[in-house]
XYZ file of C-alpha atoms in Angstrom:
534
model
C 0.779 2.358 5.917
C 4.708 2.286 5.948
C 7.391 3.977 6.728
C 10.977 5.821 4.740
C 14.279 5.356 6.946
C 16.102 8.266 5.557
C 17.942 11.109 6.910
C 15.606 13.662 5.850
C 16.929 17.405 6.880
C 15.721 21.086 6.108
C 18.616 23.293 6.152
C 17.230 26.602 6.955
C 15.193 24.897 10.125
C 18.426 23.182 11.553
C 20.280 26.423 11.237
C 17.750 28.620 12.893
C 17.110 26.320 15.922
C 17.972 23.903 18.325
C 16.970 20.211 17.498
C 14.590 19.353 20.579
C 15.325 17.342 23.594
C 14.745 13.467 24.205
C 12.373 15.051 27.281
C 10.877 17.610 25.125
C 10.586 15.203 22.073
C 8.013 12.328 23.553
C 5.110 14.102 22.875
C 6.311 15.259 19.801
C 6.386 11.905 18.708
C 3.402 10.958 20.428
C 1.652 13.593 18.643
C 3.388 12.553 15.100
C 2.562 8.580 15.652
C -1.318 9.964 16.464
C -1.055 11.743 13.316
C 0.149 8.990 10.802
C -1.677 6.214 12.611
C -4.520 7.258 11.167
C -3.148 6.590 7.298
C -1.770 3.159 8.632
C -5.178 2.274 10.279
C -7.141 2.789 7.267
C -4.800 1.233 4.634
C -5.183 -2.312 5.786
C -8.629 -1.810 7.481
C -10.569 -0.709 4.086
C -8.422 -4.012 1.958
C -10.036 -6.432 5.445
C -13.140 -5.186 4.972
C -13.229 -4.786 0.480
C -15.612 -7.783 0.025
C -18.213 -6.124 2.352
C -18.000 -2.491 0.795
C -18.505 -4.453 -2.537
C -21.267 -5.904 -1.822
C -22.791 -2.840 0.087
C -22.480 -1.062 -3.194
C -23.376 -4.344 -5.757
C -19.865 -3.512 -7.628
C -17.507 -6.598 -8.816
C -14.206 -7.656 -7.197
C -12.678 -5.449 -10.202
C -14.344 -2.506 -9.321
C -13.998 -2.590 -5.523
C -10.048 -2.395 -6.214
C -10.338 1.177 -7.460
C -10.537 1.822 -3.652
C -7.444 0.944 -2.751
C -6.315 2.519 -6.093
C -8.156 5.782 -6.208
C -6.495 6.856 -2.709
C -2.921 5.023 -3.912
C -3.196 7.705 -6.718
C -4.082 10.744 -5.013
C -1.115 9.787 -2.803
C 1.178 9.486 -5.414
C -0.212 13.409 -6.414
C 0.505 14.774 -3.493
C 3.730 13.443 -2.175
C 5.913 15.630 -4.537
C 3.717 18.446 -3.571
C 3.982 17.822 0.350
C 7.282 19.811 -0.108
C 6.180 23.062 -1.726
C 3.115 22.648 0.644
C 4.886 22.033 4.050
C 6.989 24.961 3.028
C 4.538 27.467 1.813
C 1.702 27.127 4.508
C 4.344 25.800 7.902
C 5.155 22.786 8.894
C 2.783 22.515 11.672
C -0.150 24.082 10.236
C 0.763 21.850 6.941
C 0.789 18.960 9.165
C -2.747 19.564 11.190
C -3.823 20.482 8.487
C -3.939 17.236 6.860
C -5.015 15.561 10.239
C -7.859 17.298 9.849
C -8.613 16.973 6.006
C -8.193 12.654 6.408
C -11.054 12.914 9.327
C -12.985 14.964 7.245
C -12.406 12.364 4.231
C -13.122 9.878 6.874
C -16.292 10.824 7.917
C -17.395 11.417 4.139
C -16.551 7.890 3.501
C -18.369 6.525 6.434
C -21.366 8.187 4.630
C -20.774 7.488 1.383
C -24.386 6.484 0.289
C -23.205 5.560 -3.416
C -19.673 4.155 -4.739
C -18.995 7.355 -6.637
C -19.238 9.428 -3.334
C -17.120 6.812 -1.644
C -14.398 7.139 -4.144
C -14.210 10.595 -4.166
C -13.672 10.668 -0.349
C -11.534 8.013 -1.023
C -9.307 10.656 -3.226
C -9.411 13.014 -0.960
C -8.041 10.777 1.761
C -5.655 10.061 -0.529
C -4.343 13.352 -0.439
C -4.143 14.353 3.146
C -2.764 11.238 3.354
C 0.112 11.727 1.359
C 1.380 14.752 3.631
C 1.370 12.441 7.175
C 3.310 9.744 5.421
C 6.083 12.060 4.452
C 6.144 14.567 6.954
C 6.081 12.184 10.701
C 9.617 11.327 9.454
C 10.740 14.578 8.023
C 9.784 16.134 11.096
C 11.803 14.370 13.488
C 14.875 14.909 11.284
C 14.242 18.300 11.267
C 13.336 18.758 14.906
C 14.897 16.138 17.387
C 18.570 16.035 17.893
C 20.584 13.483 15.999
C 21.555 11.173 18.685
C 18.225 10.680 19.661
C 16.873 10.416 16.007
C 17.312 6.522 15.522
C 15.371 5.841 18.825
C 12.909 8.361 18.061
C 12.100 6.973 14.679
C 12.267 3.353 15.819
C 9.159 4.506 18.486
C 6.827 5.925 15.885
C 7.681 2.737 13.546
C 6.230 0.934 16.056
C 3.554 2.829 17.011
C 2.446 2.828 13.395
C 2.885 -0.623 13.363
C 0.588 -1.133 16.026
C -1.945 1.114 14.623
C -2.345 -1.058 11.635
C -2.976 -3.947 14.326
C -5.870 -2.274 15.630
C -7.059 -1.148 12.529
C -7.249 -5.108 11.655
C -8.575 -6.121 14.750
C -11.111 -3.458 14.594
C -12.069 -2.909 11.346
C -13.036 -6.810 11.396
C -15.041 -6.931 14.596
C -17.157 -3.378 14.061
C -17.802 -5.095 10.262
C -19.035 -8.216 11.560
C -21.452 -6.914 14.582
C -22.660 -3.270 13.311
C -21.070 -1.844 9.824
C -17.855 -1.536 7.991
C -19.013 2.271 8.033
C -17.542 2.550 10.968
C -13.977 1.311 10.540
C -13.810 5.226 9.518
C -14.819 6.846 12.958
C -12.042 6.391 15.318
C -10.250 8.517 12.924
C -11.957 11.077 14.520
C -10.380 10.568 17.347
C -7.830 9.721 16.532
C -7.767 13.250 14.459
C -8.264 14.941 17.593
C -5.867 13.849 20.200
C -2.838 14.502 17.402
C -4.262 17.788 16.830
C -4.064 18.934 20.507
C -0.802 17.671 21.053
C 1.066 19.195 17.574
C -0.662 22.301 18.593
C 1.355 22.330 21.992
C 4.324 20.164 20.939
C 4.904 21.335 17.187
C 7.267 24.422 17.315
C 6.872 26.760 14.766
C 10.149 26.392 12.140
C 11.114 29.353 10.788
C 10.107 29.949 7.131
C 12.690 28.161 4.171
C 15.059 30.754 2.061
C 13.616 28.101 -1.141
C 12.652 30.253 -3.862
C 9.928 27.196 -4.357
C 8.476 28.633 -1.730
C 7.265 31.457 -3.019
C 7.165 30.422 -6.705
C 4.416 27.924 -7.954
C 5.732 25.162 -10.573
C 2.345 25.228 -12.385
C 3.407 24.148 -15.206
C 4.758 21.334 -13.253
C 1.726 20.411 -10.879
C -0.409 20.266 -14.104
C 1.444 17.819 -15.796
C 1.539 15.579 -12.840
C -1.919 15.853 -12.362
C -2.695 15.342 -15.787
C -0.543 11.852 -15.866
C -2.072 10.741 -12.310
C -5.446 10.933 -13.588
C -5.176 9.489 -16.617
C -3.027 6.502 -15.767
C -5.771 5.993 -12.503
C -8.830 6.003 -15.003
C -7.213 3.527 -17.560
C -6.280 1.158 -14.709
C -9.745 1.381 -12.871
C -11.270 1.236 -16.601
C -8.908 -1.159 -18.340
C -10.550 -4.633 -16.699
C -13.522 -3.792 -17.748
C -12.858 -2.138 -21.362
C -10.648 -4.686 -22.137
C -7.685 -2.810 -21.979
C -5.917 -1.963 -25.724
C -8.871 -3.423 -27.426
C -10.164 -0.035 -26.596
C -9.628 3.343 -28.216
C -10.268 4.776 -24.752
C -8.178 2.864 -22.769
C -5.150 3.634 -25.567
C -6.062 7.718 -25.446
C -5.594 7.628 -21.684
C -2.407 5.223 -22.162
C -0.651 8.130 -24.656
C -2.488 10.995 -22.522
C -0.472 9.506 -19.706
C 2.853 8.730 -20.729
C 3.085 11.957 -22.698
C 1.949 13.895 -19.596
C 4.471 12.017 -17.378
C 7.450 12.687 -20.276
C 6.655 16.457 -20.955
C 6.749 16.829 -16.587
C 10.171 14.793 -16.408
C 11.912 17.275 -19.371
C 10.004 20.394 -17.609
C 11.440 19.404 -14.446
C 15.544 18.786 -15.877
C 14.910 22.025 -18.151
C 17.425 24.950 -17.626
C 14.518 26.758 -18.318
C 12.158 25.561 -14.633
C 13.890 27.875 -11.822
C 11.701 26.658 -9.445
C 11.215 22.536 -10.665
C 8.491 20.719 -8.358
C 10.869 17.926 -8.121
C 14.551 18.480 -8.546
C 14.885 15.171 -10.742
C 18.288 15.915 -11.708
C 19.425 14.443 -8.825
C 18.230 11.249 -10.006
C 22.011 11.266 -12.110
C 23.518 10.023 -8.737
C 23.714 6.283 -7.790
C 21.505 6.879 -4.458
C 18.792 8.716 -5.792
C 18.694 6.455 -9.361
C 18.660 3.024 -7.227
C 15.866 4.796 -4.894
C 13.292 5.638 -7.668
C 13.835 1.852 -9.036
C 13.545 0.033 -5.101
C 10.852 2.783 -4.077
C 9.022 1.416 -7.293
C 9.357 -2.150 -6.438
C 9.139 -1.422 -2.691
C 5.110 0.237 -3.334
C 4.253 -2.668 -5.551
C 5.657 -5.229 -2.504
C 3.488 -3.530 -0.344
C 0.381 -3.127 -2.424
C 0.059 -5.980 -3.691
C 1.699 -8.985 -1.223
C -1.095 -9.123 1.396
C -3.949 -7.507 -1.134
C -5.245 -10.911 -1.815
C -5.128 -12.873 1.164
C -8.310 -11.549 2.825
C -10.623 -11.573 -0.451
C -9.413 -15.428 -0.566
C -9.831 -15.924 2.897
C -13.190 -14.870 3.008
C -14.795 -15.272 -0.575
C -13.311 -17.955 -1.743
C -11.667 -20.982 1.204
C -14.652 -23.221 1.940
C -13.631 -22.127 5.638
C -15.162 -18.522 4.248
C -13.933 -16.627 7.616
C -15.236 -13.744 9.114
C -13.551 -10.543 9.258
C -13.022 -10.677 12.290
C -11.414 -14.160 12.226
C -9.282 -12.811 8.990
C -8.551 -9.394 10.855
C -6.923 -11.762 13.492
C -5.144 -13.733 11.485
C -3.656 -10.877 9.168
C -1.990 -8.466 12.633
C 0.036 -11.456 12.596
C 2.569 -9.843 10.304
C 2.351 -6.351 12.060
C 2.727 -7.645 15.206
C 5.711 -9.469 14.352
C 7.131 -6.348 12.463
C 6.731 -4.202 15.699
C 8.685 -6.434 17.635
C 10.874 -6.464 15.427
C 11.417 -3.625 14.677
C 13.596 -1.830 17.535
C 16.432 -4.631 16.145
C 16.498 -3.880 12.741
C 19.331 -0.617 13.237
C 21.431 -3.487 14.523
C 21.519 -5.285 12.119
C 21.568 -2.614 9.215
C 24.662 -1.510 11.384
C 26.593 -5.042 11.645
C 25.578 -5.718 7.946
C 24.864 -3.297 5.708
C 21.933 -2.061 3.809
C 22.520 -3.816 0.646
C 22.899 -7.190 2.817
C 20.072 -6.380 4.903
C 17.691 -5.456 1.685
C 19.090 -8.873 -0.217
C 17.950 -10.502 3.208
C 14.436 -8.758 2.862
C 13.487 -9.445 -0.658
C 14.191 -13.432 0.221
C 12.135 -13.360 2.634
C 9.560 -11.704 0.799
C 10.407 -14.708 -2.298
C 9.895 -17.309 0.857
C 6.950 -15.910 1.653
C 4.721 -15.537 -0.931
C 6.175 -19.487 -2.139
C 4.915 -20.840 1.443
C 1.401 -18.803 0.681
C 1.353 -19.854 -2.825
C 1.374 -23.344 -1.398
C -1.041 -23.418 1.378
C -3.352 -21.853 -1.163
C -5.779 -25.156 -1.272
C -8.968 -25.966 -0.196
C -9.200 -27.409 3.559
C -5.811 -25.666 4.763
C -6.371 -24.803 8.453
C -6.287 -20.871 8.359
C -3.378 -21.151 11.429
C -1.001 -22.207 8.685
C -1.107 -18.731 6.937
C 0.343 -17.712 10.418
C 3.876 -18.852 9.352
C 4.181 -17.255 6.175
C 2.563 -13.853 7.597
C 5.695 -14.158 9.813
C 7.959 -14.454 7.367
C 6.796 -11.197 5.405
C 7.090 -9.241 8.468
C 10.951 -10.087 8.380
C 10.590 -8.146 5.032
C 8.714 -5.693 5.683
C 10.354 -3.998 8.708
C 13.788 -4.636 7.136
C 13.234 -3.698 3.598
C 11.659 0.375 4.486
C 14.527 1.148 7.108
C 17.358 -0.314 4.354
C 16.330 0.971 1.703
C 16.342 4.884 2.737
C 19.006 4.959 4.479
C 20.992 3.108 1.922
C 19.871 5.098 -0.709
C 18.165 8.862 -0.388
C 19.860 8.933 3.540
C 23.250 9.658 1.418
C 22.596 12.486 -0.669
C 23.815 15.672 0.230
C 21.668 17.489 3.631
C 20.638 19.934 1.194
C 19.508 18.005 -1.368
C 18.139 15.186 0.862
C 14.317 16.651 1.088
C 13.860 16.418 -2.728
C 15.596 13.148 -2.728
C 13.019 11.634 -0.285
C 10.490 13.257 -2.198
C 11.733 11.527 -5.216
C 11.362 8.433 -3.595
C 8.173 8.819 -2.040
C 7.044 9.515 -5.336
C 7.780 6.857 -6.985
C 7.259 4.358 -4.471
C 3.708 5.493 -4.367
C 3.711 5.042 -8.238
C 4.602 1.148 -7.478
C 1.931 1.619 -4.663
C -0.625 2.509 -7.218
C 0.275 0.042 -9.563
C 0.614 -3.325 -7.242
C -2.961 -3.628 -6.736
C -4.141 -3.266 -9.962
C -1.516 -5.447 -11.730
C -2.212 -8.465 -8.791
C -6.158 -7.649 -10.129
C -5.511 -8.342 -13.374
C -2.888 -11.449 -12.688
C -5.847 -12.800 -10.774
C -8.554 -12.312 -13.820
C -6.053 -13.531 -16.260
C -5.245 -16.647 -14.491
C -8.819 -17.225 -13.573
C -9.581 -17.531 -16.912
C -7.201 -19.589 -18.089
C -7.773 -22.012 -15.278
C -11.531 -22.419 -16.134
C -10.736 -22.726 -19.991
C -8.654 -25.886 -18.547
C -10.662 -27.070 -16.174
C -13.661 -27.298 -18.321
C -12.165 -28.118 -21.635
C -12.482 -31.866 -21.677
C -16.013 -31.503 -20.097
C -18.544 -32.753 -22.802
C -21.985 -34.325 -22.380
C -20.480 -37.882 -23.190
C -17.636 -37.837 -21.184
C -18.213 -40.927 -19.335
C -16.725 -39.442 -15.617
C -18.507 -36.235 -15.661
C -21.797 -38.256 -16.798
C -21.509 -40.805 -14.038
C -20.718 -37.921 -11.412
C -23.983 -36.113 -12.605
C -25.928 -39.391 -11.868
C -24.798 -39.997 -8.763
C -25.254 -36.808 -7.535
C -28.497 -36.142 -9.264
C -29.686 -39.455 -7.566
C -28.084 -38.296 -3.842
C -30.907 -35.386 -4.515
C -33.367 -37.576 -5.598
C -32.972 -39.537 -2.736
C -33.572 -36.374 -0.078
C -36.926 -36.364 -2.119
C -39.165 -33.880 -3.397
C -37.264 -33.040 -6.547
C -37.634 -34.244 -9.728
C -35.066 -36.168 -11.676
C -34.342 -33.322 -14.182
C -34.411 -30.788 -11.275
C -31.798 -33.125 -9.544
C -29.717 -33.158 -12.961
C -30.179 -28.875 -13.501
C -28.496 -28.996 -9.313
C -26.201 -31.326 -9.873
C -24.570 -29.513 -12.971
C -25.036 -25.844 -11.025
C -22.935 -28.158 -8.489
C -20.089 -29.086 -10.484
C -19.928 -25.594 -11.812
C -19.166 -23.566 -8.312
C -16.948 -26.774 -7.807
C -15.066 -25.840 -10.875
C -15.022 -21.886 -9.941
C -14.214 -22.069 -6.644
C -11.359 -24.487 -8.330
C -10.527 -22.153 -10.717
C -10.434 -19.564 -8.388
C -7.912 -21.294 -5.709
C -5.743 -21.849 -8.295
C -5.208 -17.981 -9.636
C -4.987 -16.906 -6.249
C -1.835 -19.352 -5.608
C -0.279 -17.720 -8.907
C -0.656 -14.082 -7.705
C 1.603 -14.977 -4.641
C 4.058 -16.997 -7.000
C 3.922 -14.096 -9.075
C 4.685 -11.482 -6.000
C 7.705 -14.249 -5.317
C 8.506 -13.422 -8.911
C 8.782 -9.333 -8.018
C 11.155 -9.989 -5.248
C 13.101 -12.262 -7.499
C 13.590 -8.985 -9.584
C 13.664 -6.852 -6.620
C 16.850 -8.564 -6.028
C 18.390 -7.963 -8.976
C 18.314 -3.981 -8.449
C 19.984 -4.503 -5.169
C 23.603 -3.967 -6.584
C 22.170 -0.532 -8.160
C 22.445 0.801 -3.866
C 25.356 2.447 -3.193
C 27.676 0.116 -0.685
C 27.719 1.059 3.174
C 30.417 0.849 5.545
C 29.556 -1.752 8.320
C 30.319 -1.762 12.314
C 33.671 -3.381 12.729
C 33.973 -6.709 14.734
């Protein structure tokens, strides 16, 4: 799904072994970019394909986001665990392990006879999940020697990148012609071609001196989970309860933010020897200006792109196929894989902060250019050119942003750092779907309130509109003139919702272009960088 430029190390592995060699590193990173393709595959092939599980299950628009949010949370659960865990069960068997446990997920989802089943799967993916996206990286810090590090990472970026281009291309075509079930399988196979090639290519990394290790923060891992679940069921539930308007939805709010206060104090106190997260560290410029771009950063890449297909497809009069939309949307990874191998130039002639200011515009540009094709008749090629455009902020904005931030903390503090980061960039992960949702409800609303409050039965435009098309239908014959009226109001309504509709999906990308603009403002909070000299 993405990907965290940071100079992740483990101190007891680089101490006990040699890093590995370019030669003997390819199928490591073959193996890795097998691994994580998987998690980048299904991210954007299960938000193509949303509007058919929806209707495959008879659940609203509202209710098909918990998808995407149920497996955002579960992520955001496990990535400050994927530490403790690496540690305390090895790196590679860590690692396979949660190959394994996302093709397990996979296949449950793929079966998934009811939406319950499907989001419980959905969690567990979630989980496993969580471990490949912060371990392919980890792993080659840890393992591949540091002169061949930037090329290494720059391989598997695009690799991954071109993962979530099949998972497009795929995920539309197999929905179209046989099932969206199936978007789940080639994780299977996926599944098993990394597995064989960790198991040969993975060496074993000696155990870490961490007293974590050995110690579980309990205390610690219950509090997180405590917060994760609560905040998840008031956002899946908050739509449809109304949000504050009811007593449950304000329980889970307190349940929540008490749970997440009482694990932030547990995890500073003297009295934790062995914290989960070492947030202490977020005192230093690097690490604070990481948890506040990592939070902005998971709601960019929630949220941007979230709406384009469910407009595409439900609501443009073109109404494409997924297939057709699966096309159009591995635009932007296309262009970010290309891309991609020239993005350490530039970070090196410029500077992260530069190169993240640079990023967030484009992401502003962007979503302005989508806001404004958003209108009924625009040839779907257009959407081409701001796609584009957000693939010049997407590659840039995850290498800058880890390297300028968690990639300068101290070698031994630099795991929890990431970890920090991870964390809360999932939380922004978690949160940019839902918040986009409930921009999109909002708006709609207010649109049709507009749209329809100078409609009366003796306004003399809507009246003469009526006739005329009541009398078009009368003229096709065989209906009856207050049959023609009843279709020619039913008309003017799906006129006015589709409308309605086109309008508060424009406002969820000016709102996105609203997020960068704030993005930008926490750009100064990054430490400076030195810059290649002329």
């Amino acid at each position: 799904m993405t990907e965290i430029s940071a100079n992740v190390t483990h101190p007891s592995a680089q101490s006990a072994r040699r890093p590995l060699s370019l030669s003997d590193a390819k199928m490591l990173l073959f193996g890795l970019g097998l691994a994580t393709a998987v998690e980048f595959y299904t991210f954007d092939g299960v938000n193509l394909v949303l509007p058919d599980m929806a209707g495959s299950f008879g659940i609203s628009r509202d209710q098909a986001s918990w998808i995407l949010t149920t497996y955002s949370s579960t992520m955001f659960f496990g990535v400050p665990l994927s530490i403790w865990l690496a540690a305390h069960l090895r790196h590679r068997r860590y690692i396979i392990g949660s190959v394994v446990l996302f093709a397990i997920a996979s296949v449950g989802s793929s079966l998934s006879s009811t939406f319950e089943t499907l989001l419980f799967w959905r969690a567990i993916e979630g989980f496993a999940g969580s471990g490949l996206t912060m371990w392919w990286r980890a792993s080659i810090y840890m393992l591949v020697d540091r002169q061949h590090r930037s090329a290494s990472l720059m391989r598997v970026s695009v690799m991954l990148y071109l993962a979530t281009t099949v998972g497009l291309l795929y995920a539309g075509f197999i929905t179209d012609h046989v099932s969206w079930r199936l978007i789940f399988l080639p994780n299977v196979l996926f599944a098993i071609a990394a597995i064989v090639v960790l198991r040969r290519h993975y060496p074993d990394v000696p155990p870490s001196s961490d007293s974590r290790v050995v110690n579980v923060d309990k205390l610690g891992i219950t509090l997180i989970g405590i917060a994760v679940i609560a905040l998840q069921v008031m956002l899946s539930r908050g739509e449809i309860d109304g949000w504050f308007e009811s007593p449950a939805i304000h329980w889970l709010a307190w349940i929540a933010v008490v749970a997440l206060l009482l694990f932030i104090c547990w995890e500073t106190s003297e009295h934790n020897r062995h914290p989960l997260l070492r947030l202490h560290l977020i005192r230093t410029r690097p690490v604070l200006s990481a948890t506040f771009l990592g939070i902005f950063a998971g709601t960019i890449l929630s949220g941007s792109l979230y709406a384009l297909p469910e407009y595409l497809r439900g609501v443009d009069p073109n109404r494409l196929s997924a297939s057709d939309a699966g096309r159009l949307m591995c635009v932007y990874a296309l262009t970010a894989a290309a891309i991609r191998p020239f993005v350490v130039t530039g970070i090196a002639k410029f500077g992260q902060r530069k190169t993240i200011a640079f990023a967030f515009t484009m992401l502003v540009l962007s979503m302005l250019v989508f806001a404004r094709l958003i209108t009924s008749g625009t040839p779907e090629i257009y959407y081409a050119v701001p796609l584009v455009m957000y693939a010049f902020c997407l590659a840039p904005m995850l290498s800058s942003i880890g390297s300028g931030t968690v990639g300068k903390v101290e070698a031994e503090s630099q795991l929890d750092a990431v970890s920090i980061y991870m964390t809360f960039r999932q939380l922004g992960t978690s949160l940019g779907v839902t918040v986009v949702s409930i921009v999109l409800h909002q708006r709609e609303t207010l649109h049709s309130s507009r749209l329809y409050e100078h409609l009366h039965a003796t306004h003399g435009p809507l009246v003469a509109w009526v006739d005329r098309v009541a009398g078009q239908i009368i003229g096709r014959g065989g209906t009856s003139p207050i049959d023609a009226k009843a279709m020619a109001v039913k008309i003017l309504s799906e006129v006015g919702a589709t409308q309605a509709s086109t309008l508060a999906y424009a406002d969820v990308f000016y709102f996105m272009a609203a997020i960068g603009v704030a993005a930008l403002c926490v750009v100064p909070l990054m430490p400076p960088s030195p810059v290649a000299k002329k």
